[in-house]
mmCIF file of C-alpha atoms in Angstrom:
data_model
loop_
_atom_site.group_PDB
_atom_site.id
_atom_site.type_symbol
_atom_site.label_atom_id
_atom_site.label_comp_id
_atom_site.label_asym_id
_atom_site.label_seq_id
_atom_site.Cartn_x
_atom_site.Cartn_y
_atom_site.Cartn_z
ATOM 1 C CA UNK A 1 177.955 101.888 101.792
ATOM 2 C CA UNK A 2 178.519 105.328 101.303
ATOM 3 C CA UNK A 3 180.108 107.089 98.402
ATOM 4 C CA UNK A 4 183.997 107.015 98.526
ATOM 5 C CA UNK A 5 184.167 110.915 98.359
ATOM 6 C CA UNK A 6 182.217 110.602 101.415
ATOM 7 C CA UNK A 7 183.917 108.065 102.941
ATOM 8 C CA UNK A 8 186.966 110.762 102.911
ATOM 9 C CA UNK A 9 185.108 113.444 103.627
ATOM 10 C CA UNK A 10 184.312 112.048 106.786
ATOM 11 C CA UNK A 11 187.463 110.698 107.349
ATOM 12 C CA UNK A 12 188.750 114.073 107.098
ATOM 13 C CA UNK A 13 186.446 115.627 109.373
ATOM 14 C CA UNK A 14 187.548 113.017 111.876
ATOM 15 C CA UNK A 15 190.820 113.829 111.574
ATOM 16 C CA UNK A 16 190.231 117.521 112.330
ATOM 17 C CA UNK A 17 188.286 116.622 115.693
ATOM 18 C CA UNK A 18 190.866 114.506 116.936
ATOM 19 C CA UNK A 19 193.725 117.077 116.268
ATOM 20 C CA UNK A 20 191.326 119.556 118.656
ATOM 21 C CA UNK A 21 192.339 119.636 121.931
ATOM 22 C CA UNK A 22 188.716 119.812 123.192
ATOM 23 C CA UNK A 23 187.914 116.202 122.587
ATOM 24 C CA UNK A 24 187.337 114.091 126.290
ATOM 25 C CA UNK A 25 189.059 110.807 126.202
ATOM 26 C CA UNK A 26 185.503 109.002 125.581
ATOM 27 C CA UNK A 27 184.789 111.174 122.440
ATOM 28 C CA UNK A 28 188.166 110.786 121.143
ATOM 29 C CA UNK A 29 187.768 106.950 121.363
ATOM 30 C CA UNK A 30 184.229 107.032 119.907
ATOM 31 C CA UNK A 31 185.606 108.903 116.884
ATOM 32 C CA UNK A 32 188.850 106.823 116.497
ATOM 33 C CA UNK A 33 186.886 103.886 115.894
ATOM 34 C CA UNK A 34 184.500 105.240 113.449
ATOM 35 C CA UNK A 35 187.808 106.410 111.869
ATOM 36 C CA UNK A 36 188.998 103.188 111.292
ATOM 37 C CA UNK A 37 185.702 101.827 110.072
ATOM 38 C CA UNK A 38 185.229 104.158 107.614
ATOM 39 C CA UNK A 39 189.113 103.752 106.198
ATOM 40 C CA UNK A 40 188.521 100.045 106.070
ATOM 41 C CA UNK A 41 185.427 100.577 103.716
ATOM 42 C CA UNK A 42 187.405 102.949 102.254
ATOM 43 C CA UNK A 43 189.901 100.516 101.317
ATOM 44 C CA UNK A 44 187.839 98.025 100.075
ATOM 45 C CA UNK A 45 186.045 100.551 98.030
ATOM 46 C CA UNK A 46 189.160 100.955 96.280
ATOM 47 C CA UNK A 47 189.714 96.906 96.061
ATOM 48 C CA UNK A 48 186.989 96.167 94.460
ATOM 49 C CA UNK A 49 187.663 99.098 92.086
ATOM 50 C CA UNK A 50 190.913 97.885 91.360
ATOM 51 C CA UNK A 51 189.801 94.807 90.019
ATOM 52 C CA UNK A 52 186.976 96.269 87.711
ATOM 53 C CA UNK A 53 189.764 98.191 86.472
ATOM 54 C CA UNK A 54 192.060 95.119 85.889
ATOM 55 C CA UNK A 55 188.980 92.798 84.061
ATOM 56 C CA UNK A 56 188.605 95.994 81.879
ATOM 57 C CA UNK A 57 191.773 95.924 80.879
ATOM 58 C CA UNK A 58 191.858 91.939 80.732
ATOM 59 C CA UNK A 59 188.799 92.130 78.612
ATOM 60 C CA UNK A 60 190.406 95.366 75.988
ATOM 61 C CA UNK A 61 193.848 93.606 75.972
ATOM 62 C CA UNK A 62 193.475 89.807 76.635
ATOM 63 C CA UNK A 63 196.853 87.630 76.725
#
Protein backbone atom coordinates (compact mmCIF):
# COMPACT_ATOMS: atom_id res chain seq x y z
CA UNK A 1 0.00 0.00 0.00
CA UNK A 2 1.35 3.15 -0.80
CA UNK A 3 2.44 5.92 1.48
CA UNK A 4 -0.53 8.11 2.73
CA UNK A 5 1.15 11.35 1.33
CA UNK A 6 0.89 9.50 -1.79
CA UNK A 7 -2.26 8.23 -1.47
CA UNK A 8 -3.31 12.17 -1.51
CA UNK A 9 -1.11 13.12 -3.84
CA UNK A 10 -2.75 11.06 -6.22
CA UNK A 11 -5.96 11.73 -5.07
CA UNK A 12 -5.30 15.22 -5.80
CA UNK A 13 -4.07 14.77 -9.14
CA UNK A 14 -7.31 12.95 -9.82
CA UNK A 15 -9.21 15.55 -8.78
CA UNK A 16 -7.54 18.04 -11.13
CA UNK A 17 -8.21 15.68 -14.28
CA UNK A 18 -11.68 15.30 -13.59
CA UNK A 19 -12.32 19.12 -13.10
CA UNK A 20 -10.67 19.34 -16.95
CA UNK A 21 -13.05 19.50 -19.41
CA UNK A 22 -10.95 17.34 -21.78
CA UNK A 23 -11.64 14.08 -20.07
CA UNK A 24 -14.03 11.50 -22.54
CA UNK A 25 -16.71 9.89 -20.53
CA UNK A 26 -14.56 6.47 -20.48
CA UNK A 27 -11.48 8.27 -18.95
CA UNK A 28 -13.48 10.12 -16.55
CA UNK A 29 -14.99 6.79 -15.30
CA UNK A 30 -11.60 5.02 -15.31
CA UNK A 31 -10.25 7.77 -13.04
CA UNK A 32 -13.36 8.06 -10.76
CA UNK A 33 -12.90 4.66 -9.72
CA UNK A 34 -9.30 4.72 -9.01
CA UNK A 35 -10.42 7.82 -7.03
CA UNK A 36 -12.42 6.03 -4.81
CA UNK A 37 -9.97 3.21 -4.35
CA UNK A 38 -7.34 5.17 -3.38
CA UNK A 39 -9.66 7.32 -0.69
CA UNK A 40 -10.80 4.03 0.73
CA UNK A 41 -7.08 3.01 1.45
CA UNK A 42 -6.74 6.28 2.39
CA UNK A 43 -9.18 5.93 5.03
CA UNK A 44 -8.13 2.93 6.40
CA UNK A 45 -4.64 4.21 6.49
CA UNK A 46 -5.87 6.61 8.86
CA UNK A 47 -7.96 3.74 10.89
CA UNK A 48 -5.46 1.80 11.62
CA UNK A 49 -3.45 4.89 12.66
CA UNK A 50 -6.01 5.93 14.88
CA UNK A 51 -5.87 3.03 16.90
CA UNK A 52 -1.96 2.90 17.29
CA UNK A 53 -2.54 6.24 18.50
CA UNK A 54 -5.29 5.22 21.04
CA UNK A 55 -3.11 1.84 22.48
CA UNK A 56 -0.31 4.51 22.90
CA UNK A 57 -2.17 6.45 24.85
CA UNK A 58 -3.92 3.34 26.63
CA UNK A 59 -0.49 2.03 27.31
CA UNK A 60 1.09 5.95 28.75
CA UNK A 61 -2.22 6.55 30.66
CA UNK A 62 -3.96 3.20 31.52
CA UNK A 63 -7.46 3.41 33.49
Amino acid sequence: MPEFSKQLERLEAIVRRLEAEDLDLDEALKLFEEGVERLRAAREQLAQAELKVKKVLEIESPS
